[in-house]
Amino acid sequence: MTAEPTGTLCLVLHAHLPFIRHPEHARFLEEDWLFEAISECYIPLLDVMHGWLRDNIDFRLTLTLSPTLCEMLADPMLQDRYVAHVDRLIRLSELEVERTRAADGTFHDCARLYLDHFTRARAVFVDEAKGDLPGAFAALQRTGKLEILTCAATHALLPLVLRPESRRAQIRLAVENYRRHFGRSPRGIWLPECGYLPGLDHDLQRAGLQYFFLDTHGVLFGSPRPKFGVFAPVQTPAGPAAFGRDVASSRQVWSAHEGYPGDPVYREFYRDLGYDAPEEHIRPFLHPDGVRRNVGLKYHRITGNVELHAKQPYDPAAARTRAGDHAEHFLTGRAQQARTIGAWLGRTPVIVAPYDAELFGHWWFEGPIFLDQIFRRLPQVAPDLRPVTPSEALLRQPGLQPVQPSLSTWGHRGYNEMWLNGANDWMYPHLHACEERMVELAHRFDNPGTIPWRALNQAARELLLAQASDWSFILSSGTAMPYAEKRVRTHLHRFRRLYEELVAGQVDTDHLAEVERQDNPFPELDYSVFRGDGA
Amino acid sequence: MSHDFVDVTRTPEPGPRPTPPSVADTDRGPALPDAWLPDTLVALVRDPHLLHAYWHLRDLAWTAPGGVTPLLRVFDLDAATSHDVPVLMGARKAYLDVRDNARFRVELGYRTSDHGFTAVLRSNVVQTPPTGPSGQVSADWTVSPEQFQRLLHPLDGGGPPRYDKAYPTS
């Protein structure tokens, strides 16, 4: 690697799931979202990073672990349920290894792959991490090669939060939550959905955050014109730096048609043993309602533009080779891009490549291999490209241009449409009314007794949970809609009841204890954060 | 290829399978009483050309003085112009066409017989984002139009980038 690179590469993964935890049910379907992500994304990512360290691979990775995700990963009940979940999958995989061996062997390698995969996931979770995945990531951060970002507390789309106090509460609580999980203050934040509105940088500055990320047009349409486009961070009016997303590196990974994950050799996500297996075989591994769903064992490859029944058997070795080829192609493209853009700009470009972390391993099964190969091949394929964390990128900048970014998100069409349309706009009058009342409560109650203090904190918790952008997104996308709607209504209903009890001076302690048991994230939460003062 | 139980030829699948219902699917949660909402008119930016406005009035009796139609008056604060959009009070929401890169306020009210306008509710001020690059160039950070055009090139048609993502992620 040369002393002065032709370009720097800032690879960012955003890991987030909404807070889903249902102690009132022995098993709950939507909790599987977390369990699948642990097995398929977070543990493979840990494994990849540990491999880089073991083999002295020089890497830099930036990773958001959203506060709700951290709260779930640190929750003992969910940890226990994850172990039970992965144990079921290990048992299913063992049966599948035997069954596929006894058959013609077409899927035997695949079945063994899953047995190894789930067995390894369990070993990392139970034996190595002792159930504490945030702690495992925190240890990697201490090497200086991983930089962990925070995110808004419950992933609220901040441009659609009405009260400034409520936006600040999302940010300030996130910073406090980060300190508890990672033992230091965060330097940067991933704004949920890259949602930015002018003025938000003041709230970030007050919370001590030094940088955040925007979609491409949030920087390019900023004012005045950014001299270096998205290839250098800009300084917002309040001070924090804003990094812009590079289109080319995003498109190569995101796109359904141009992107790597659509390669015919890769594993097909939608063809799953949960549907293919005879009912008597798969029933013990389904949820108690017996409805067929994906179980996570998938034996076919994408093949091409054919229907699911025409998909061909998956070849793990061929897919692994292709992931390495794609990593090399990605690096070659970035190196060429850096040379070209560097010549235009007259300075070393920063190429920011952010992705949803759950793409890697869940949707794109080979994604962790691709990531692994990026940093293993970088010294040979792109020796002039230097991987950096955002903090390192800022240190390397000779100066930041002052720019006011424009309102933007990284959602469909670049603005708020995905979270504000006919499918979900019913929730905003209620969300905003509760914001108003939460701010009112925060000012009305000063030094309350123990019971009102608990009720105030729980009211704040219910509002925060209702604000998650996940619910409005799900209502737009058409999957799991009843669950999302129920979550919003339930949290707002609980908020309203607590508000009325607080105002009346009569808190139902049994009800309070029950909702505290069910909705329990953020033990550090103090309702006074909704006063909006301080940082 | 032969194997012992995957008989997919009998059950062809046309495409991605929908997520089956969860255990909570028959229950969409408690009703949220409108009576709890304050009297309000709120404007939100959906995109550079569309605002969302919602309103709530506990007392709807004002709506028909002489049978007039309620209106949303959309004020373009930068151009000092306005336009009216007839609404049904019971709809309680509307999507409003606006221009990009401008500040707006919305009022809910009705026209008076003397061609005036009586506002019943007034919204917050919102600003739509621009749909293209700023016309301002910093003296300390000059950039030629040709160079900036090269930096804009990845945006194809000039708007936000589109990735046509294959996965239901945001």
XYZ file of C-alpha atoms in Angstrom:
705
model
C 0.000 0.000 0.000
C 1.442 3.384 -0.984
C 1.880 6.245 1.486
C -0.626 8.440 -0.304
C -3.580 6.502 -1.668
C -5.454 7.476 -4.797
C -8.693 7.033 -2.910
C -10.188 6.029 0.415
C -13.034 3.580 0.863
C -15.484 3.912 3.735
C -17.622 0.795 3.917
C -20.671 1.275 6.146
C -23.169 -1.348 7.282
C -26.372 -0.297 8.978
C -27.717 -2.979 11.333
C -31.160 -2.343 12.725
C -34.302 -4.192 13.693
C -37.353 -2.809 15.450
C -37.830 -3.694 19.094
C -39.817 -6.936 19.079
C -40.065 -8.791 22.336
C -43.169 -10.583 23.528
C -42.829 -12.156 26.959
C -46.603 -12.652 26.962
C -46.161 -15.432 24.360
C -43.978 -18.531 24.649
C -42.986 -18.137 20.985
C -43.692 -15.190 18.758
C -43.249 -15.210 15.012
C -41.816 -11.728 14.560
C -39.079 -12.420 17.119
C -37.641 -14.680 14.420
C -36.507 -11.546 12.549
C -33.882 -11.068 15.240
C -32.946 -14.736 15.455
C -32.500 -15.029 11.683
C -30.354 -11.898 11.626
C -28.172 -13.223 14.456
C -27.476 -16.500 12.648
C -27.253 -15.157 9.130
C -25.787 -11.653 9.533
C -24.339 -10.622 12.873
C -22.471 -13.794 13.770
C -21.063 -14.284 10.250
C -19.930 -10.654 10.378
C -18.200 -11.245 13.705
C -16.584 -14.365 12.278
C -15.343 -12.468 9.235
C -13.809 -9.710 11.367
C -12.167 -12.181 13.728
C -10.721 -13.915 10.683
C -9.263 -10.646 9.425
C -7.650 -10.003 12.796
C -6.305 -13.541 13.008
C -4.756 -13.294 9.541
C -3.452 -9.735 9.962
C -5.741 -8.381 7.272
C -5.864 -4.596 7.395
C -9.533 -3.647 7.368
C -11.758 -0.740 8.284
C -15.473 -1.213 8.736
C -18.162 1.130 9.994
C -21.222 -0.450 11.534
C -24.411 0.923 12.971
C -25.886 -1.106 15.772
C -29.177 0.641 16.399
C -30.261 1.132 20.016
C -33.300 -1.135 19.637
C -31.098 -3.842 18.147
C -28.608 -3.505 21.018
C -31.425 -3.702 23.545
C -32.712 -6.922 22.002
C -29.260 -8.464 21.671
C -28.620 -7.738 25.357
C -31.980 -9.059 26.546
C -31.696 -12.336 28.521
C -35.118 -13.601 27.470
C -34.381 -13.087 23.787
C -30.933 -14.604 24.225
C -32.494 -17.748 25.666
C -35.056 -17.850 22.902
C -32.331 -17.483 20.290
C -30.523 -20.521 21.632
C -33.764 -22.526 21.509
C -34.331 -21.277 17.956
C -30.892 -22.226 16.691
C -31.095 -25.578 18.481
C -34.249 -26.374 16.495
C -32.431 -25.491 13.276
C -29.455 -27.645 14.219
C -31.809 -30.572 14.837
C -33.559 -29.973 11.501
C -30.199 -29.739 9.732
C -29.054 -33.010 11.293
C -32.183 -34.725 10.001
C -31.609 -33.154 6.621
C -28.015 -34.364 6.436
C -29.265 -37.905 6.995
C -32.187 -37.572 4.617
C -30.173 -36.072 1.769
C -27.471 -38.699 2.198
C -30.073 -41.422 1.907
C -31.557 -39.795 -1.198
C -29.565 -39.231 -4.371
C -27.216 -36.798 -2.686
C -28.186 -33.782 -4.775
C -28.688 -31.605 -1.721
C -26.319 -33.319 0.677
C -23.576 -30.677 0.491
C -26.203 -28.025 1.077
C -27.611 -29.790 4.105
C -24.118 -30.124 5.566
C -23.527 -26.435 4.913
C -26.534 -25.550 7.049
C -25.556 -27.929 9.816
C -22.112 -26.323 9.944
C -23.631 -22.849 9.688
C -26.055 -23.199 12.583
C -23.631 -25.173 14.724
C -21.046 -22.452 14.270
C -23.608 -19.744 15.053
C -24.480 -21.451 18.305
C -20.830 -21.881 19.258
C -20.052 -18.216 18.642
C -23.147 -17.054 20.484
C -22.940 -19.350 23.509
C -19.269 -20.239 23.908
C -17.363 -17.281 22.488
C -19.621 -14.264 22.983
C -21.373 -15.689 26.074
C -24.597 -14.329 24.614
C -23.275 -10.773 24.579
C -23.038 -9.754 20.929
C -22.847 -5.991 21.648
C -19.883 -6.796 23.866
C -18.267 -8.803 21.063
C -18.639 -5.869 18.675
C -17.384 -3.456 21.359
C -14.200 -5.532 21.692
C -13.651 -5.267 17.946
C -14.168 -1.517 18.099
C -11.311 -1.298 20.580
C -8.938 -2.554 17.868
C -9.537 0.706 15.968
C -10.508 -1.168 12.821
C -14.250 -1.185 13.469
C -16.157 2.006 14.192
C -19.640 1.576 15.627
C -22.265 4.228 14.947
C -25.381 4.922 16.887
C -28.791 5.606 15.380
C -31.934 7.343 16.614
C -33.244 5.525 19.693
C -36.092 3.672 18.002
C -35.236 4.473 14.378
C -37.793 7.262 14.013
C -37.735 8.997 10.650
C -36.699 12.333 12.107
C -38.068 14.622 9.328
C -41.562 13.364 10.201
C -41.189 13.876 13.954
C -42.997 17.118 14.670
C -41.661 18.446 17.958
C -37.974 19.406 18.145
C -37.929 18.104 21.725
C -39.039 14.722 20.448
C -36.303 14.606 17.798
C -33.737 15.549 20.419
C -35.039 12.837 22.745
C -34.483 10.230 20.000
C -30.905 11.421 19.522
C -29.966 12.019 23.139
C -31.317 8.689 24.322
C -29.416 6.969 21.518
C -26.165 8.510 22.721
C -26.820 7.443 26.317
C -27.760 3.945 25.200
C -24.566 3.698 23.159
C -22.476 4.626 26.194
C -24.065 1.813 28.182
C -23.438 -0.807 25.502
C -20.044 0.313 24.221
C -18.417 2.116 27.139
C -17.709 5.359 25.302
C -19.538 8.088 23.439
C -20.386 7.609 19.777
C -18.573 9.745 17.245
C -21.114 9.356 14.491
C -24.743 8.552 13.870
C -26.629 6.813 11.124
C -29.782 8.868 10.684
C -32.687 6.437 10.237
C -33.321 6.015 6.525
C -30.669 8.746 6.034
C -33.557 11.070 6.885
C -32.298 14.632 7.206
C -34.030 17.957 7.405
C -32.232 21.291 7.671
C -31.611 22.123 11.311
C -31.152 18.558 12.453
C -27.398 19.096 12.497
C -27.899 21.430 15.478
C -29.464 18.593 17.445
C -26.592 16.290 16.490
C -24.038 18.874 17.513
C -25.721 19.321 20.893
C -25.483 15.577 21.430
C -21.740 15.615 20.718
C -21.980 13.789 17.392
C -19.298 14.603 14.854
C -20.682 13.172 11.630
C -23.587 11.507 9.869
C -24.498 10.148 6.437
C -26.778 11.366 3.672
C -28.054 9.942 0.458
C -26.293 11.317 -2.608
C -28.766 14.081 -3.430
C -28.787 15.324 0.165
C -25.216 16.502 -0.446
C -25.295 17.235 -4.182
C -28.398 19.425 -3.874
C -26.985 21.215 -0.842
C -26.154 24.885 -0.874
C -23.712 26.216 -1.920
C -22.703 23.602 -4.454
C -20.376 21.050 -2.910
C -17.111 21.421 -4.802
C -16.180 17.766 -4.371
C -19.669 16.300 -4.737
C -20.109 13.290 -2.473
C -16.395 12.521 -2.578
C -15.547 14.644 0.435
C -17.557 15.209 3.602
C -19.077 18.660 4.004
C -19.514 20.713 7.143
C -23.091 21.441 8.136
C -24.028 24.839 9.602
C -23.926 23.507 13.176
C -20.598 21.757 12.687
C -21.093 17.983 12.250
C -19.760 16.598 8.984
C -22.035 14.950 6.448
C -20.837 12.120 4.204
C -22.715 11.423 0.962
C -23.413 8.019 -0.536
C -21.564 7.020 -3.689
C -24.015 5.928 -6.361
C -21.779 3.532 -8.273
C -20.761 1.357 -5.343
C -24.330 1.314 -4.048
C -25.774 0.273 -7.357
C -23.373 -2.628 -7.758
C -24.614 -4.165 -4.542
C -28.195 -2.940 -4.191
C -29.617 -3.224 -7.654
C -31.903 -6.119 -8.495
C -30.638 -6.273 -12.054
C -27.135 -4.823 -12.060
C -26.217 -5.879 -8.523
C -24.119 -8.828 -7.493
C -26.781 -10.494 -5.292
C -28.885 -11.333 -8.351
C -26.221 -13.598 -9.863
C -27.711 -16.939 -10.980
C -25.122 -18.883 -8.970
C -26.146 -17.369 -5.649
C -28.647 -18.907 -3.281
C -32.320 -18.298 -3.983
C -33.965 -16.682 -0.970
C -37.582 -17.468 -1.780
C -37.262 -21.220 -2.312
C -37.242 -22.679 1.180
C -37.504 -26.075 2.797
C -40.389 -24.783 4.877
C -42.527 -24.990 1.757
C -40.810 -27.831 -0.083
C -40.791 -30.454 2.662
C -43.724 -32.774 3.365
C -45.840 -31.468 6.176
C -45.130 -34.304 8.610
C -41.408 -33.756 8.143
C -41.386 -30.019 8.663
C -44.223 -29.578 11.158
C -42.068 -29.979 14.304
C -39.963 -27.062 13.100
C -42.794 -24.668 12.279
C -44.417 -22.276 14.695
C -47.206 -23.758 16.802
C -49.867 -22.478 14.391
C -48.511 -24.970 11.842
C -48.464 -22.442 8.984
C -45.729 -23.120 6.462
C -43.092 -20.416 6.427
C -39.438 -20.052 5.558
C -37.279 -22.026 7.957
C -33.954 -20.819 6.599
C -32.770 -23.939 4.765
C -32.704 -23.192 1.047
C -31.313 -25.677 -1.439
C -31.595 -23.856 -4.735
C -29.805 -21.151 -6.614
C -31.281 -18.115 -8.315
C -30.753 -19.853 -11.655
C -32.238 -17.047 -13.728
C -35.569 -15.467 -14.467
C -37.522 -18.662 -13.916
C -40.331 -19.640 -11.584
C -39.479 -21.109 -8.210
C -40.202 -24.686 -9.250
C -37.597 -24.404 -12.026
C -34.755 -23.291 -9.752
C -31.654 -25.467 -9.946
C -29.762 -26.984 -6.992
C -27.418 -24.673 -5.116
C -23.693 -25.289 -5.419
C -21.998 -23.739 -2.351
C -18.481 -24.008 -3.807
C -19.447 -22.255 -7.030
C -21.210 -19.513 -5.078
C -18.163 -18.978 -2.883
C -15.951 -18.607 -5.939
C -18.360 -16.121 -7.483
C -18.443 -14.023 -4.303
C -14.670 -13.729 -4.512
C -14.913 -12.723 -8.176
C -17.475 -10.077 -7.270
C -15.286 -8.715 -4.487
C -12.456 -8.361 -6.964
C -14.764 -6.666 -9.478
C -15.991 -4.281 -6.788
C -12.448 -3.340 -5.794
C -11.316 -2.909 -9.384
C -14.244 -0.575 -9.974
C -13.543 1.475 -6.860
C -9.858 1.781 -7.705
C -10.660 2.969 -11.225
C -13.282 5.333 -9.844
C -10.807 6.764 -7.335
C -8.209 7.424 -10.027
C -10.713 9.112 -12.344
C -12.400 11.218 -9.702
C -9.155 12.056 -7.975
C -7.893 13.492 -11.256
C -11.045 15.624 -11.589
C -10.977 16.854 -8.025
C -7.280 17.308 -7.424
C -7.613 15.597 -4.060
C -8.029 12.110 -2.731
C -11.710 11.133 -2.967
C -13.598 9.480 -0.131
C -15.878 6.775 -1.515
C -18.708 6.066 0.914
C -20.448 2.738 0.359
C -23.302 2.171 2.843
C -25.614 -0.832 2.921
C -28.181 -2.447 5.162
C -26.248 -4.984 7.208
C -29.082 -7.491 6.938
C -28.524 -7.667 3.172
C -25.288 -9.505 3.897
C -26.159 -13.046 4.883
C -29.939 -12.849 5.071
C -31.049 -11.703 1.637
C -27.665 -12.207 0.030
C -26.442 -15.410 1.627
C -22.951 -15.052 0.183
C -22.683 -11.404 1.316
C -20.363 -12.197 4.269
C -18.005 -14.042 1.895
C -18.044 -11.011 -0.405
C -17.168 -8.757 2.535
C -14.446 -11.114 3.662
C -12.880 -11.152 0.231
C -13.027 -7.345 -0.114
C -10.380 -6.827 2.523
C -8.429 -10.002 1.806
C -7.996 -9.054 -1.867
C -7.650 -5.312 -1.469
C -3.830 -5.249 -1.120
C -3.383 -7.081 -4.424
C -6.348 -5.793 -6.449
C -6.502 -2.172 -5.302
C -3.258 -1.350 -3.485
C -3.799 2.391 -3.924
C -7.190 2.285 -2.216
C -7.094 2.777 1.535
C -9.935 1.589 3.742
C -10.917 4.165 6.341
C -13.371 4.749 9.130
C -15.290 8.041 8.984
C -13.171 9.399 11.838
C -10.014 8.618 9.892
C -11.502 10.157 6.753
C -12.213 13.375 8.655
C -8.672 13.506 10.009
C -7.324 13.214 6.471
C -9.396 16.114 5.121
C -7.458 19.329 4.552
C -10.662 21.262 5.256
C -14.397 20.849 5.001
C -16.575 22.989 2.781
C -19.512 24.567 4.640
C -22.716 23.321 2.990
C -26.351 23.248 4.028
C -27.571 19.782 2.939
C -31.083 19.393 1.600
C -33.978 17.399 3.005
C -33.578 13.830 1.824
C -33.826 10.155 2.697
C -32.424 7.046 1.079
C -35.916 5.643 0.647
C -37.926 5.138 -2.516
C -37.606 8.260 -4.703
C -35.341 9.902 -2.170
C -37.751 11.624 0.189
C -40.484 10.763 2.721
C -42.946 8.981 0.454
C -42.348 5.498 1.813
C -43.241 6.631 5.347
C -45.983 9.099 4.440
C -48.672 7.859 2.092
C -52.249 6.621 2.078
C -51.303 3.363 3.785
C -49.777 4.933 6.884
C -50.704 8.620 7.143
C -53.434 7.781 9.683
C -50.794 7.387 12.374
C -49.283 10.868 12.264
C -52.114 12.829 13.967
C -51.897 10.381 16.864
C -48.105 10.266 16.992
C -47.872 14.044 16.942
C -50.587 14.462 19.567
C -48.648 12.139 21.844
C -45.444 14.082 21.171
C -47.196 17.263 22.290
C -48.464 15.612 25.428
C -45.144 13.996 26.262
C -43.435 17.371 26.093
C -46.224 18.733 28.262
C -45.707 15.943 30.821
C -41.949 16.519 30.864
C -42.501 20.138 31.809
C -45.445 19.555 34.139
C -43.729 17.003 36.378
C -40.640 18.127 38.210
C -39.195 15.824 40.838
C -42.111 13.334 40.871
C -42.480 10.466 43.317
C -41.419 6.929 42.436
C -44.683 5.756 40.875
C -45.279 8.851 38.719
C -41.612 8.773 37.742
C -41.978 5.210 36.509
C -45.190 6.081 34.685
C -43.565 9.102 33.039
C -40.642 7.013 31.859
C -42.979 4.333 30.553
C -45.076 6.904 28.705
C -41.894 8.161 27.045
C -40.934 4.568 26.199
C -44.320 3.870 24.589
C -44.120 6.986 22.442
C -40.583 6.197 21.337
C -41.540 2.652 20.379
C -44.507 3.907 18.357
C -42.238 6.292 16.429
C -40.134 3.553 14.801
C -39.990 4.068 11.047
C -40.296 0.309 10.644
C -44.039 0.373 11.246
C -44.875 2.936 8.570
C -42.440 1.200 6.208
C -44.096 -2.169 6.754
C -47.537 -0.661 6.176
C -46.258 0.679 2.843
C -44.502 -2.467 1.758
C -47.463 -4.735 2.443
C -45.798 -7.400 4.583
C -46.689 -8.059 8.229
C -49.090 -5.113 8.085
C -51.470 -6.159 10.877
C -48.581 -6.611 13.268
C -47.145 -3.180 12.463
C -50.527 -1.524 12.845
C -51.123 -3.260 16.138
C -47.770 -2.160 17.468
C -48.441 1.501 16.710
C -51.938 1.395 18.141
C -50.893 -0.509 21.235
C -48.032 1.817 22.128
C -50.114 4.932 21.573
C -53.003 3.457 23.536
C -50.666 2.681 26.431
C -49.245 6.173 26.228
C -52.707 7.733 26.359
C -53.715 5.701 29.381
C -50.536 6.587 31.253
C -50.961 10.242 30.355
C -54.503 10.342 31.669
C -53.551 8.533 34.845
C -50.654 10.893 35.458
C -52.769 13.980 34.905
C -55.475 12.560 37.190
C -52.855 11.674 39.809
C -53.990 8.044 39.880
C -51.532 5.628 38.309
C -52.731 2.013 38.068
C -49.605 0.298 39.366
C -50.663 -3.175 38.176
C -51.095 -1.909 34.629
C -47.870 0.036 34.874
C -45.958 -3.044 36.003
C -47.415 -5.092 33.156
C -46.474 -2.611 30.415
C -43.050 -2.161 31.994
C -42.613 -5.927 31.737
C -43.678 -6.029 28.092
C -42.002 -2.864 26.761
C -38.747 -2.746 28.650
C -35.963 -1.217 26.512
C -33.797 1.695 27.612
C -33.404 1.340 31.388
C -31.419 4.591 31.248
C -34.435 6.510 29.926
C -35.410 9.579 31.927
C -38.625 11.230 30.747
C -37.081 14.679 31.277
C -35.215 14.134 28.001
C -38.450 15.347 26.391
C -37.905 18.809 27.823
C -35.476 19.212 24.972
C -32.924 21.221 26.901
C -29.278 20.279 27.337
C -27.341 17.773 25.313
C -32.592 -35.146 -10.619
C -34.538 -37.308 -8.258
C -35.015 -37.005 -4.598
C -37.497 -38.280 -2.160
C -39.958 -35.580 -1.313
C -39.556 -32.256 -3.080
C -42.258 -32.519 -5.700
C -42.234 -28.948 -6.872
C -43.740 -29.809 -10.241
C -47.098 -30.231 -8.549
C -46.935 -26.934 -6.741
C -45.364 -24.353 -9.014
C -44.803 -21.037 -7.378
C -45.331 -17.937 -9.499
C -42.943 -15.749 -7.542
C -41.961 -14.583 -4.103
C -44.237 -15.939 -1.453
C -46.098 -13.491 0.739
C -45.344 -13.519 4.419
C -47.949 -15.735 6.077
C -50.019 -14.202 8.826
C -48.550 -14.025 12.284
C -50.266 -15.030 15.489
C -51.386 -11.442 15.915
C -52.987 -11.062 12.523
C -56.596 -11.067 13.517
C -55.986 -8.204 15.917
C -54.984 -4.794 14.663
C -54.801 -3.257 18.102
C -56.944 -0.875 20.111
C -58.845 2.002 18.567
C -57.269 5.412 18.956
C -59.968 7.905 19.892
C -60.053 11.035 17.743
C -61.528 12.939 20.655
C -58.073 12.886 22.200
C -56.570 14.848 19.315
C -56.106 18.596 19.710
C -57.489 21.120 17.257
C -54.668 21.296 14.793
C -53.572 21.639 11.203
C -50.174 20.133 10.449
C -48.204 20.255 7.201
C -45.537 17.674 6.368
C -43.228 17.474 3.381
C -43.658 14.266 1.444
C -41.382 15.157 -1.455
C -40.324 18.270 -3.373
C -43.715 18.586 -5.052
C -46.166 17.295 -2.489
C -47.204 18.301 1.004
C -49.360 16.260 3.305
C -51.744 18.190 5.525
C -53.960 16.764 8.239
C -56.352 18.556 10.506
C -58.649 17.950 13.418
C -61.380 20.123 14.845
C -63.398 18.977 17.786
C -66.198 21.376 16.875
C -67.177 20.961 13.261
C -70.163 23.299 13.521
C -68.365 26.149 11.793
C -68.064 24.267 8.525
C -71.157 25.468 6.785
C -71.706 29.179 7.239
C -74.108 29.706 4.367
C -73.134 26.350 2.951
C -69.685 27.444 1.859
C -67.039 24.886 1.020
C -64.072 24.587 3.331
C -60.729 25.262 1.714
C -57.091 24.691 2.316
C -55.254 27.850 1.345
C -51.666 27.024 0.505
C -49.367 30.009 0.973
C -46.093 30.031 -0.915
C -44.187 32.237 1.512
C -41.268 32.820 -0.831
C -43.333 33.786 -3.865
C -45.989 35.562 -1.748
C -48.749 33.714 -3.609
C -51.431 31.274 -2.582
C -53.817 28.787 -4.077
C -56.959 27.190 -2.708
C -57.844 23.539 -2.560
C -61.481 22.651 -1.733
C -61.708 19.894 0.844
C -64.281 17.856 2.666
C -63.968 18.519 6.369
C -64.535 14.858 7.112
C -61.571 13.817 4.975
C -59.265 15.413 7.558
C -56.253 15.064 5.303
C -55.077 16.100 1.879
C -52.052 15.906 -0.367
C -51.196 19.275 -1.869
C -49.229 20.026 -5.024
C -46.478 22.553 -4.433
C -43.224 23.628 -6.014
C -39.779 22.575 -4.878
C -37.343 24.623 -2.838
C -39.870 26.953 -1.227
C -41.485 27.584 2.156
C -45.185 26.975 2.674
C -47.892 27.486 5.248
C -51.399 26.070 4.987
C -54.613 27.466 6.420
C -57.958 25.755 6.721
C -60.887 28.121 6.355
C -63.516 29.427 4.008
C -64.182 32.305 1.653
C -66.386 35.060 2.984
C -69.086 36.780 0.990
C -66.870 39.829 0.528
C -64.174 37.695 -1.169
C -62.110 37.553 1.970
C -60.875 34.421 3.717
C -61.495 33.356 7.261
C -58.900 30.964 8.626
C -59.937 28.502 11.276
C -56.656 26.604 11.604
C -53.136 27.549 10.612
C -50.297 25.074 10.043
C -46.617 25.076 10.785
C -44.208 26.335 8.119
C -42.463 23.721 6.006
C -39.833 23.918 3.304
C -39.732 21.664 0.271
C -36.309 20.479 -0.855
C -34.749 21.413 -4.182
C -34.847 18.967 -7.074
C -31.483 19.972 -8.444
C -28.194 21.569 -7.549
C -27.992 24.916 -5.850
C -27.304 27.989 -7.914
C -24.975 29.250 -5.212
C -21.240 28.706 -5.532
C -18.969 29.526 -2.638
C -16.159 31.934 -3.423
C -13.788 29.815 -1.372
C -14.880 26.543 -2.950
C -15.404 27.414 -6.602
C -16.439 24.637 -8.927
C -16.874 24.986 -12.667
C -20.209 23.963 -14.199
C -18.380 21.308 -16.243
C -16.761 19.738 -13.211
C -19.937 19.818 -11.196
C -21.813 18.217 -14.071
C -19.388 15.309 -13.926
C -20.080 14.904 -10.226
C -23.824 14.918 -10.932
C -23.538 12.353 -13.688
C -24.397 9.310 -11.559
C -27.823 10.796 -10.859
C -28.922 9.885 -14.393
C -32.081 11.895 -14.888
C -31.030 14.506 -12.373
C -33.184 13.435 -9.414
C -32.323 11.203 -6.489
C -30.576 7.965 -7.432
C -32.714 4.890 -7.970
C -31.414 1.455 -7.245
C -34.348 -0.771 -8.117
C -33.578 -2.844 -5.067
C -34.419 -6.494 -5.101
C -34.999 -6.674 -1.370
C -37.664 -5.223 0.909
C -35.226 -3.074 2.798
C -35.590 0.634 3.240
